[in-house]
Short mmCIF file of C-alpha atoms in Angstrom, two decimals:
data_model
loop_
_atom_site.label_atom_id
_atom_site.label_comp_id
_atom_site.label_asym_id
_atom_site.label_seq_id
_atom_site.Cartn_x
_atom_site.Cartn_y
_atom_site.Cartn_z
CA ARG A 1 124.62 205.76 137.15
CA LYS A 2 126.67 207.43 139.78
CA SER A 3 126.81 211.38 140.93
CA THR A 4 129.41 212.87 140.17
CA GLY A 5 128.05 215.51 143.16
CA PHE A 6 129.48 217.90 140.33
CA ARG A 7 126.68 220.59 140.59
CA PRO A 8 127.21 224.30 138.03
CA LYS A 9 126.51 227.21 140.30
CA SER A 10 125.84 229.31 137.50
CA LYS A 11 124.86 229.02 133.52
CA LEU A 12 128.56 227.90 131.92
CA PHE A 13 127.49 230.94 129.66
CA SER A 14 125.60 234.04 130.12
CA VAL A 15 124.12 236.49 128.55
CA ASP A 16 124.50 239.84 129.30
CA SER A 17 121.66 242.97 128.70
CA ASP A 18 124.44 244.31 126.43
CA VAL A 19 125.28 241.39 124.51
CA GLN A 20 121.90 240.11 123.62
CA GLY A 21 122.26 244.20 122.45
CA VAL A 22 124.79 244.13 120.05
CA THR A 23 123.15 239.95 119.57
CA ASP A 24 119.88 241.91 118.36
CA ILE A 25 121.48 245.04 116.21
CA ILE A 26 123.91 241.93 114.04
CA LYS A 27 120.37 240.65 113.59
CA SER A 28 118.87 243.52 112.39
CA GLU A 29 121.38 244.98 109.84
CA GLY A 30 121.46 240.65 109.00
CA ILE A 31 117.76 240.87 108.09
CA MET A 32 118.04 244.05 106.24
CA THR A 33 121.27 243.28 104.26
CA LEU A 34 119.25 240.17 102.69
CA ALA A 35 116.08 242.42 101.97
CA GLU A 36 118.25 245.05 100.21
CA TYR A 37 119.70 241.96 97.96
CA ALA A 38 116.16 240.49 97.36
CA MET A 39 114.85 244.08 96.56
CA PHE A 40 117.31 244.77 94.07
CA GLN A 41 117.01 241.01 92.28
CA ASN A 42 113.25 242.27 92.70
CA ARG A 43 111.76 239.59 94.33
CA PHE A 44 110.03 242.50 95.97
CA GLU A 45 108.01 239.52 97.86
CA ASP A 46 110.87 238.39 99.67
CA ALA A 47 112.06 241.82 100.28
CA LEU A 48 108.71 242.72 100.68
CA ASN A 49 109.08 239.97 103.82
CA LEU A 50 112.04 240.68 105.01
CA PHE A 51 112.00 244.53 105.86
CA LYS A 52 108.13 243.69 107.36
CA LYS A 53 110.61 242.55 110.20
CA LEU A 54 112.63 245.05 111.29
CA ASP A 55 111.34 248.22 113.70
CA THR A 56 114.07 250.76 111.07
CA TYR A 57 112.54 253.92 109.05
CA GLN A 58 115.24 252.33 106.75
CA ALA A 59 113.03 250.17 106.57
CA ALA A 60 110.12 250.70 106.04
CA TYR A 61 111.33 253.49 103.22
CA ASN A 62 112.25 250.62 101.54
CA ILE A 63 108.48 249.53 101.85
CA SER A 64 107.14 252.29 101.04
CA GLN A 65 110.23 252.29 97.39
CA ILE A 66 109.07 248.50 96.76
CA TYR A 67 104.69 249.49 96.54
CA LEU A 68 105.95 252.65 94.70
CA LEU A 69 107.36 249.79 91.71
CA LEU A 70 104.35 247.35 92.52
CA ALA A 71 102.31 250.28 91.40
CA GLU A 72 104.13 251.52 88.07
CA ASP A 73 102.91 248.13 86.47
CA SER A 74 99.41 247.08 87.84
CA ASP A 75 95.91 248.48 86.78
CA PHE A 76 94.00 251.21 88.31
CA ILE A 77 92.57 249.50 91.31
CA SER A 78 95.73 247.45 91.82
CA LYS A 79 97.73 250.47 91.60
CA LEU A 80 94.77 252.87 94.22
CA SER A 81 95.43 250.42 97.46
CA LEU A 82 99.22 249.80 96.58
CA LEU A 83 99.77 253.13 96.08
CA GLU A 84 97.65 254.35 100.13
CA LYS A 85 100.36 250.90 101.38
CA ALA A 86 103.04 253.09 100.24
CA GLN A 87 101.58 256.33 102.09
CA ASP A 88 101.34 254.34 104.44
CA ALA A 89 104.68 253.30 104.36
CA ILE A 90 106.18 256.52 104.35
CA THR A 91 104.08 257.85 107.18
CA MET A 92 105.29 255.13 108.76
CA ALA A 93 108.97 256.32 108.65
CA THR A 94 108.60 259.68 108.37
CA THR A 95 107.19 258.83 112.52
CA ARG A 96 110.12 256.32 112.75
CA ALA A 97 112.73 259.11 112.28
CA VAL A 98 111.09 261.30 114.90
CA ASN A 99 111.31 258.89 117.19
CA VAL A 100 114.47 257.88 116.37
CA ASP A 101 115.69 261.23 116.35
CA ASN A 102 114.43 261.96 120.30
CA GLU A 103 115.76 259.21 121.86
#
C-alpha cells in the first residue's frame, strides 16, 4: 500500500464547547418531548424512565404527577409508597427550581 504522505494537522470536524452545549439542550428537549408524549398516552413507565434521565425541575415535577396518578388506583400499601415517591420528586423539583433561580 502506497502512502500519499498527507496527514491532517487537526480533526476535520471538531466540536467546541458551545456546539456541545447546544447539542445537549436539543437532546434534553427531545427526551422531554418524548416523555410528555408517553405520559399523555398513559404509558407511565416509559414516561418515568425518560423523565428520570433529565435534571430539570420540570421533569421532577412531572415525575411527581405520575406517581400521584398511579397512587389513585393503588391499594393502601402501594399508595403510601407512591405518595412518598411523589413527595420526594416534588422536593427535588423545588430544589432544582431554586438552583435555577440562583444561577
